PDB file of C-alpha atoms and ligand atoms in Angstrom:
ATOM      1  CA  MET A 269     -22.536  16.178  -2.364  1.00 66.00           C
ATOM      2  CA  ALA A 270     -20.469  15.859   0.867  1.00 80.00           C
ATOM      3  CA  LYS A 271     -17.350  18.033   0.991  1.00 94.00           C
ATOM      4  CA  ILE A 272     -14.049  16.167   1.195  1.00 98.00           C
ATOM      5  CA  GLU A 273     -12.205  16.923   4.442  1.00 98.00           C
ATOM      6  CA  ALA A 274      -9.686  14.087   4.482  1.00 98.00           C
ATOM      7  CA  CYS A 275      -7.565  12.047   2.083  1.00 98.00           C
ATOM      8  CA  LEU A 276      -6.460   8.506   2.933  1.00 98.00           C
ATOM      9  CA  PHE A 277      -3.531   7.094   0.991  1.00 98.00           C
ATOM     10  CA  ASP A 278      -2.452   3.549   0.306  1.00 98.00           C
ATOM     11  CA  LEU A 279       1.357   3.272   0.432  1.00 98.00           C
ATOM     12  CA  ASP A 280       2.756   0.720  -2.016  1.00 96.00           C
ATOM     13  CA  GLY A 281       1.776   1.688  -5.555  1.00 96.00           C
ATOM     14  CA  VAL A 282       0.425   5.131  -4.665  1.00 98.00           C
ATOM     15  CA  ILE A 283       3.201   6.893  -2.729  1.00 98.00           C
ATOM     16  CA  VAL A 284       6.174   4.678  -3.580  1.00 98.00           C
ATOM     17  CA  ASP A 285       6.817   1.611  -5.724  1.00 97.00           C
ATOM     18  CA  THR A 286       7.911  -0.843  -3.028  1.00 97.00           C
ATOM     19  CA  ALA A 287       6.419  -3.720  -5.073  1.00 94.00           C
ATOM     20  CA  LYS A 288       9.768  -4.154  -6.843  1.00 95.00           C
ATOM     21  CA  TYR A 289      11.511  -4.769  -3.504  1.00 97.00           C
ATOM     22  CA  HIS A 290       8.767  -7.130  -2.328  1.00 97.00           C
ATOM     23  CA  TYR A 291       9.333  -8.955  -5.635  1.00 97.00           C
ATOM     24  CA  LEU A 292      13.092  -9.322  -5.161  1.00 98.00           C
ATOM     25  CA  ALA A 293      12.633 -10.655  -1.634  1.00 98.00           C
ATOM     26  CA  TRP A 294       9.815 -13.083  -2.556  1.00 98.00           C
ATOM     27  CA  LYS A 295      11.816 -14.284  -5.591  1.00 98.00           C
ATOM     28  CA  ARG A 296      14.812 -14.984  -3.366  1.00 98.00           C
ATOM     29  CA  LEU A 297      12.606 -17.080  -1.081  1.00 98.00           C
ATOM     30  CA  ALA A 298      11.056 -18.989  -4.000  1.00 98.00           C
ATOM     31  CA  ASN A 299      14.477 -19.663  -5.542  1.00 98.00           C
ATOM     32  CA  ASN A 300      15.777 -20.914  -2.169  1.00 98.00           C
ATOM     33  CA  LEU A 301      12.829 -23.315  -2.098  1.00 98.00           C
ATOM     34  CA  GLY A 302      13.660 -24.500  -5.627  1.00 98.00           C
ATOM     35  CA  PHE A 303      11.064 -22.811  -7.859  1.00 98.00           C
ATOM     36  CA  ASP A 304      10.741 -19.625  -9.874  1.00 98.00           C
ATOM     37  CA  PHE A 305       8.668 -16.565  -9.091  1.00 98.00           C
ATOM     38  CA  THR A 306       7.969 -14.175 -11.946  1.00 97.00           C
ATOM     39  CA  ILE A 307       7.109 -10.468 -12.116  1.00 95.00           C
ATOM     40  CA  GLU A 308       3.646 -11.553 -13.311  1.00 94.00           C
ATOM     41  CA  ASN A 309       3.259 -13.729 -10.203  1.00 95.00           C
ATOM     42  CA  ASN A 310       4.189 -10.694  -8.115  1.00 94.00           C
ATOM     43  CA  GLU A 311       1.115  -8.817  -9.386  1.00 89.00           C
ATOM     44  CA  LEU A 312      -1.007 -11.230  -7.332  1.00 92.00           C
ATOM     45  CA  LEU A 313       0.631 -10.016  -4.116  1.00 92.00           C
ATOM     46  CA  LYS A 314       0.014  -6.266  -4.483  1.00 88.00           C
ATOM     47  CA  GLY A 315      -2.025  -4.950  -1.563  1.00 86.00           C
ATOM     48  CA  VAL A 316      -2.162  -8.450  -0.050  1.00 90.00           C
ATOM     49  CA  SER A 317      -0.955  -9.129   3.524  1.00 91.00           C
ATOM     50  CA  ARG A 318       2.427 -10.760   4.160  1.00 95.00           C
ATOM     51  CA  VAL A 319       0.916 -14.023   5.424  1.00 94.00           C
ATOM     52  CA  ARG A 320      -1.512 -14.314   2.495  1.00 94.00           C
ATOM     53  CA  SER A 321       1.298 -13.405   0.052  1.00 96.00           C
ATOM     54  CA  LEU A 322       3.360 -16.328   1.358  1.00 98.00           C
ATOM     55  CA  GLU A 323       0.410 -18.694   0.922  1.00 98.00           C
ATOM     56  CA  ILE A 324      -0.028 -17.558  -2.701  1.00 97.00           C
ATOM     57  CA  LEU A 325       3.699 -17.980  -3.381  1.00 98.00           C
ATOM     58  CA  LEU A 326       3.694 -21.505  -1.934  1.00 98.00           C
ATOM     59  CA  GLU A 327       0.620 -22.373  -4.043  1.00 98.00           C
ATOM     60  CA  ILE A 328       2.499 -21.167  -7.156  1.00 98.00           C
ATOM     61  CA  GLY A 329       5.466 -23.399  -6.285  1.00 98.00           C
ATOM     62  CA  ASN A 330       3.183 -26.266  -5.235  1.00 98.00           C
ATOM     63  CA  TYR A 331       5.200 -26.331  -2.009  1.00 98.00           C
ATOM     64  CA  THR A 332       3.836 -27.667   1.271  1.00 98.00           C
ATOM     65  CA  ALA A 333       5.201 -26.255   4.521  1.00 98.00           C
ATOM     66  CA  THR A 334       4.411 -26.542   8.223  1.00 98.00           C
ATOM     67  CA  GLU A 335       3.198 -23.500  10.170  1.00 97.00           C
ATOM     68  CA  GLU A 336       6.628 -23.261  11.818  1.00 98.00           C
ATOM     69  CA  GLU A 337       8.389 -23.317   8.443  1.00 98.00           C
ATOM     70  CA  LYS A 338       5.992 -20.650   7.127  1.00 98.00           C
ATOM     71  CA  LEU A 339       6.815 -18.356  10.061  1.00 98.00           C
ATOM     72  CA  LYS A 340      10.525 -18.698   9.283  1.00 98.00           C
ATOM     73  CA  MET A 341       9.923 -18.068   5.542  1.00 98.00           C
ATOM     74  CA  ALA A 342       7.910 -14.906   6.213  1.00 98.00           C
ATOM     75  CA  ALA A 343      10.565 -13.686   8.649  1.00 98.00           C
ATOM     76  CA  ASP A 344      13.387 -14.331   6.158  1.00 98.00           C
ATOM     77  CA  LYS A 345      11.491 -12.592   3.348  1.00 98.00           C
ATOM     78  CA  ASN A 346      10.837  -9.595   5.576  1.00 98.00           C
ATOM     79  CA  GLU A 347      14.489  -9.394   6.615  1.00 98.00           C
ATOM     80  CA  TRP A 348      15.573  -9.218   2.946  1.00 98.00           C
ATOM     81  CA  TYR A 349      12.796  -6.754   2.111  1.00 98.00           C
ATOM     82  CA  VAL A 350      13.768  -4.495   5.028  1.00 98.00           C
ATOM     83  CA  GLU A 351      17.371  -4.511   3.755  1.00 98.00           C
ATOM     84  CA  TYR A 352      16.100  -3.016   0.471  1.00 97.00           C
ATOM     85  CA  ILE A 353      13.733  -0.443   1.939  1.00 98.00           C
ATOM     86  CA  SER A 354      16.335   0.664   4.487  1.00 98.00           C
ATOM     87  CA  LYS A 355      18.109   2.219   1.498  1.00 97.00           C
ATOM     88  CA  LEU A 356      14.991   4.016   0.156  1.00 97.00           C
ATOM     89  CA  LYS A 357      15.647   7.653  -0.698  1.00 96.00           C
ATOM     90  CA  GLU A 358      13.378  10.658  -1.235  1.00 98.00           C
ATOM     91  CA  ASP A 359      13.900  10.449  -5.009  1.00 98.00           C
ATOM     92  CA  GLU A 360      11.835   7.247  -4.989  1.00 98.00           C
ATOM     93  CA  ILE A 361       8.654   9.095  -3.968  1.00 98.00           C
ATOM     94  CA  LEU A 362       6.313   8.651  -6.939  1.00 98.00           C
ATOM     95  CA  PRO A 363       5.914  11.723  -9.209  1.00 98.00           C
ATOM     96  CA  GLY A 364       3.678  14.500  -7.879  1.00 98.00           C
ATOM     97  CA  VAL A 365       3.048  12.911  -4.472  1.00 98.00           C
ATOM     98  CA  ARG A 366       4.944  15.353  -2.246  1.00 98.00           C
ATOM     99  CA  GLU A 367       3.551  18.382  -4.112  1.00 98.00           C
ATOM    100  CA  PHE A 368       0.017  17.002  -3.784  1.00 98.00           C
ATOM    101  CA  LEU A 369       0.421  16.348  -0.043  1.00 98.00           C
ATOM    102  CA  LEU A 370       1.667  19.929   0.408  1.00 98.00           C
ATOM    103  CA  GLU A 371      -1.293  21.313  -1.506  1.00 98.00           C
ATOM    104  CA  LEU A 372      -3.746  19.276   0.584  1.00 98.00           C
ATOM    105  CA  LYS A 373      -2.121  20.574   3.781  1.00 98.00           C
ATOM    106  CA  ALA A 374      -2.268  24.175   2.525  1.00 98.00           C
ATOM    107  CA  ASN A 375      -6.008  23.685   1.945  1.00 98.00           C
ATOM    108  CA  GLY A 376      -6.648  22.307   5.445  1.00 98.00           C
ATOM    109  CA  ILE A 377      -7.339  18.748   4.265  1.00 98.00           C
ATOM    110  CA  LYS A 378      -6.401  16.019   6.770  1.00 98.00           C
ATOM    111  CA  ILE A 379      -4.129  13.217   5.573  1.00 98.00           C
ATOM    112  CA  ALA A 380      -3.956   9.560   6.678  1.00 98.00           C
ATOM    113  CA  LEU A 381      -2.128   6.439   5.594  1.00 98.00           C
ATOM    114  CA  GLY A 382      -4.137   3.248   5.045  1.00 98.00           C
ATOM    115  CA  SER A 383      -1.676   0.462   4.249  1.00 97.00           C
ATOM    116  CA  ALA A 384      -1.390  -3.286   4.760  1.00 95.00           C
ATOM    117  CA  SER A 385       2.350  -2.974   5.372  1.00 96.00           C
ATOM    118  CA  LYS A 386       3.931  -3.518   8.778  1.00 96.00           C
ATOM    119  CA  ASN A 387       6.969  -1.576   7.539  1.00 98.00           C
ATOM    120  CA  SER A 388       5.170   1.660   6.751  1.00 98.00           C
ATOM    121  CA  MET A 389       6.960   3.814   9.369  1.00 98.00           C
ATOM    122  CA  LEU A 390      10.396   2.829   8.058  1.00 98.00           C
ATOM    123  CA  ILE A 391       9.269   3.651   4.506  1.00 98.00           C
ATOM    124  CA  LEU A 392       7.650   7.009   5.320  1.00 98.00           C
ATOM    125  CA  ASN A 393      10.615   8.037   7.489  1.00 98.00           C
ATOM    126  CA  ASN A 394      13.144   7.185   4.765  1.00 98.00           C
ATOM    127  CA  LEU A 395      11.075   9.131   2.215  1.00 98.00           C
ATOM    128  CA  GLY A 396      10.836  12.123   4.588  1.00 98.00           C
ATOM    129  CA  LEU A 397       7.022  12.053   4.389  1.00 98.00           C
ATOM    130  CA  THR A 398       5.989  11.160   7.957  1.00 98.00           C
ATOM    131  CA  LYS A 399       5.393  14.809   8.890  1.00 98.00           C
ATOM    132  CA  TYR A 400       2.558  15.178   6.363  1.00 98.00           C
ATOM    133  CA  PHE A 401       0.404  12.438   7.946  1.00 98.00           C
ATOM    134  CA  ASP A 402      -2.145  13.231  10.676  1.00 98.00           C
ATOM    135  CA  ALA A 403      -2.863   9.521  11.188  1.00 98.00           C
ATOM    136  CA  ILE A 404      -1.010   6.352  10.209  1.00 98.00           C
ATOM    137  CA  ILE A 405      -3.004   3.119  10.017  1.00 98.00           C
ATOM    138  CA  ASP A 406      -0.984   0.145   8.809  1.00 97.00           C
ATOM    139  CA  GLY A 407      -0.600  -3.610   9.111  1.00 95.00           C
ATOM    140  CA  ASN A 408       0.367  -3.247  12.767  1.00 96.00           C
ATOM    141  CA  LYS A 409      -3.007  -1.731  13.660  1.00 97.00           C
ATOM    142  CA  VAL A 410      -5.512  -3.725  11.620  1.00 96.00           C
ATOM    143  CA  SER A 411      -6.740  -7.281  11.955  1.00 93.00           C
ATOM    144  CA  LYS A 412      -8.668  -7.539   8.685  1.00 95.00           C
ATOM    145  CA  ALA A 413      -7.121  -7.133   5.226  1.00 92.00           C
ATOM    146  CA  LYS A 414      -8.586  -5.078   2.359  1.00 93.00           C
ATOM    147  CA  PRO A 415     -11.249  -5.426   0.871  1.00 95.00           C
ATOM    148  CA  ASP A 416     -12.421  -5.234   4.480  1.00 96.00           C
ATOM    149  CA  PRO A 417     -12.875  -1.502   5.202  1.00 98.00           C
ATOM    150  CA  GLU A 418     -11.254  -1.659   8.678  1.00 98.00           C
ATOM    151  CA  VAL A 419      -8.038   0.170   7.706  1.00 98.00           C
ATOM    152  CA  PHE A 420      -9.913   3.164   6.254  1.00 98.00           C
ATOM    153  CA  ILE A 421     -12.616   3.254   8.963  1.00 98.00           C
ATOM    154  CA  LEU A 422      -9.862   3.407  11.604  1.00 98.00           C
ATOM    155  CA  GLY A 423      -8.116   6.159   9.635  1.00 98.00           C
ATOM    156  CA  ALA A 424     -11.260   8.303   9.496  1.00 98.00           C
ATOM    157  CA  GLU A 425     -11.880   7.678  13.197  1.00 98.00           C
ATOM    158  CA  GLU A 426      -8.348   8.721  14.126  1.00 98.00           C
ATOM    159  CA  LEU A 427      -8.720  11.875  12.047  1.00 98.00           C
ATOM    160  CA  GLY A 428     -12.153  12.603  13.537  1.00 98.00           C
ATOM    161  CA  ILE A 429     -13.727  12.932  10.070  1.00 98.00           C
ATOM    162  CA  SER A 430     -16.864  11.101   9.008  1.00 98.00           C
ATOM    163  CA  PRO A 431     -16.407   8.534   6.183  1.00 98.00           C
ATOM    164  CA  GLU A 432     -18.573  10.387   3.644  1.00 98.00           C
ATOM    165  CA  ASN A 433     -16.152  13.313   3.887  1.00 98.00           C
ATOM    166  CA  CYS A 434     -13.153  11.077   3.065  1.00 98.00           C
ATOM    167  CA  VAL A 435     -11.548  10.020  -0.174  1.00 98.00           C
ATOM    168  CA  VAL A 436      -9.185   7.054  -0.593  1.00 98.00           C
ATOM    169  CA  PHE A 437      -6.316   6.847  -3.106  1.00 98.00           C
ATOM    170  CA  GLU A 438      -5.603   3.208  -4.034  1.00 97.00           C
ATOM    171  CA  ASP A 439      -3.792   1.174  -6.679  1.00 96.00           C
ATOM    172  CA  ALA A 440      -5.372  -2.199  -5.817  1.00 93.00           C
ATOM    173  CA  LYS A 441      -8.861  -3.432  -6.668  1.00 93.00           C
ATOM    174  CA  ALA A 442      -9.297  -4.756  -3.117  1.00 93.00           C
ATOM    175  CA  GLY A 443      -8.392  -1.291  -1.807  1.00 96.00           C
ATOM    176  CA  ILE A 444     -11.061   0.389  -3.941  1.00 97.00           C
ATOM    177  CA  GLU A 445     -13.572  -2.178  -2.680  1.00 97.00           C
ATOM    178  CA  ALA A 446     -12.488  -1.431   0.907  1.00 97.00           C
ATOM    179  CA  ALA A 447     -12.993   2.321   0.350  1.00 98.00           C
ATOM    180  CA  LYS A 448     -16.476   1.811  -1.080  1.00 98.00           C
ATOM    181  CA  ALA A 449     -17.362  -0.570   1.786  1.00 98.00           C
ATOM    182  CA  ALA A 450     -16.256   2.202   4.172  1.00 98.00           C
ATOM    183  CA  ASN A 451     -18.719   4.574   2.451  1.00 98.00           C
ATOM    184  CA  MET A 452     -15.894   6.765   1.144  1.00 98.00           C
ATOM    185  CA  LYS A 453     -15.070   8.187  -2.258  1.00 98.00           C
ATOM    186  CA  ALA A 454     -12.344   6.276  -4.086  1.00 98.00           C
ATOM    187  CA  ILE A 455      -9.750   7.441  -6.577  1.00 98.00           C
ATOM    188  CA  GLY A 456      -7.955   4.655  -8.394  1.00 98.00           C
ATOM    189  CA  VAL A 457      -4.279   5.207  -9.176  1.00 97.00           C
ATOM    190  CA  GLY A 458      -3.288   3.024 -12.101  1.00 96.00           C
ATOM    191  CA  ASP A 459      -5.146   0.954 -14.655  1.00 93.00           C
ATOM    192  CA  LYS A 460      -8.778   1.908 -15.412  1.00 94.00           C
ATOM    193  CA  THR A 461      -9.666  -1.630 -16.467  1.00 93.00           C
ATOM    194  CA  ILE A 462      -8.663  -2.966 -13.013  1.00 91.00           C
ATOM    195  CA  LEU A 463      -9.901  -0.054 -10.875  1.00 95.00           C
ATOM    196  CA  GLY A 464     -13.239   0.512 -12.626  1.00 94.00           C
ATOM    197  CA  LEU A 465     -15.201   0.510  -9.369  1.00 96.00           C
ATOM    198  CA  ALA A 466     -13.522   3.781  -8.287  1.00 98.00           C
ATOM    199  CA  ASP A 467     -15.280   7.173  -8.595  1.00 98.00           C
ATOM    200  CA  LYS A 468     -12.325   8.413 -10.658  1.00 97.00           C
ATOM    201  CA  VAL A 469      -9.160   6.785 -12.003  1.00 98.00           C
ATOM    202  CA  VAL A 470      -5.850   8.543 -12.714  1.00 98.00           C
ATOM    203  CA  LYS A 471      -2.714   7.018 -14.183  1.00 97.00           C
ATOM    204  CA  ASP A 472      -0.577   8.462 -11.368  1.00 97.00           C
ATOM    205  CA  LEU A 473      -0.510  11.530  -9.116  1.00 98.00           C
ATOM    206  CA  SER A 474       1.895  13.560 -11.274  1.00 97.00           C
ATOM    207  CA  ASN A 475      -0.793  16.123 -12.189  1.00 93.00           C
ATOM    208  CA  ALA A 476      -2.906  15.825  -9.057  1.00 98.00           C
ATOM    209  CA  ASN A 477      -4.138  19.022  -7.451  1.00 97.00           C
ATOM    210  CA  ILE A 478      -6.951  20.061  -5.127  1.00 98.00           C
ATOM    211  CA  ASP A 479      -9.527  19.838  -7.945  1.00 97.00           C
ATOM    212  CA  ILE A 480      -9.177  16.052  -8.024  1.00 98.00           C
ATOM    213  CA  ILE A 481     -10.996  15.756  -4.667  1.00 98.00           C
ATOM    214  CA  LYS A 482     -14.001  17.757  -5.879  1.00 97.00           C
ATOM    215  CA  PHE A 483     -16.815  15.406  -6.826  1.00 94.00           C
TER     216      PHE A 483
HETATM  217  P1  B16 B 104       4.726  -5.918   4.699  1.00 55.99           P
HETATM  218  P2  B16 B 104      -0.030  -1.424   0.623  1.00 55.99           P
HETATM  219  C1  B16 B 104       1.113  -3.840   0.863  1.00 55.99           C
HETATM  220  O1  B16 B 104       1.208  -2.447   0.910  1.00 55.99           O
HETATM  221  C2  B16 B 104       1.853  -4.362  -0.356  1.00 55.99           C
HETATM  222  O2  B16 B 104       1.226  -3.931  -1.546  1.00 55.99           O
HETATM  223  C3  B16 B 104       1.849  -5.865  -0.319  1.00 55.99           C
HETATM  224  O3  B16 B 104       2.551  -6.381  -1.434  1.00 55.99           O
HETATM  225  C4  B16 B 104       2.501  -6.355   0.985  1.00 55.99           C
HETATM  226  O4  B16 B 104       2.481  -7.765   1.070  1.00 55.99           O
HETATM  227  C5  B16 B 104       1.749  -5.745   2.165  1.00 55.99           C
HETATM  228  O5  B16 B 104       1.756  -4.333   2.053  1.00 55.99           O
HETATM  229  C6  B16 B 104       2.358  -6.121   3.507  1.00 55.99           C
HETATM  230  O6  B16 B 104       3.642  -5.544   3.589  1.00 55.99           O
HETATM  231  O7  B16 B 104       5.249  -7.260   4.386  1.00 55.99           O
HETATM  232  O8  B16 B 104       5.724  -4.797   4.572  1.00 55.99           O
HETATM  233  O9  B16 B 104       4.019  -5.864   6.036  1.00 55.99           O
HETATM  234  O10 B16 B 104      -0.284  -1.472  -0.864  1.00 55.99           O
HETATM  235  O11 B16 B 104      -1.223  -1.877   1.455  1.00 55.99           O
HETATM  236  O12 B16 B 104       0.543  -0.128   1.081  1.00 55.99           O
HETATM  237 MG1   MG B 105      -1.071  -0.579  -2.842  1.00 55.99          MG
END
């Protein structure tokens, strides 16, 4: 079995729960357009790109918009979202994450981010986590969304590690599919019934240590 030399982390749902801020901003947009947007609806947007998220939201509200209007809606939503995440503090790092990153570093394991978000630098900087990452691949660098493996392939390339020596940590089904399509190991973070395709599933990273990346 190939030895793991690098860990690639999704951001929202694995390192920090930014989904609640995405929700508040999308809900504000929906309400401005005259329809409701529930926390259940928000589940559909996890791990999904901003543009695709807007399309899903408009489908939910049965709302038709021109391309120009959609651009303005996405920009407004992002402005409100950025207001929230500008206030992110280190105490919002999900349990066990910083300790796990430190342990990986101490064991010479390379670390990369593999996120769909275009706001990842602001988030990592506010959480004080940027220094742990050897490569950051996010929505600004990729053209294809998960389950396409592009984000993780680019991460492995930037780290100089071959995919079979990489493991991905993901909370979204599409992210697990992307990891498998990249020929990497995948650890699901969250619900076993949703992330069943992963090699392992953990509820969260609160008890994660170096043993978790031994397969
Ligand atoms: P932004 P991840 C994803 O982050 C979020 O889960 C998803 O809800 C969001 O639409 C997407 O980032 C794009 O984010 O609007 O900030 O560019 O899970 O891939 O880290
Ligand atoms: Mg995620």
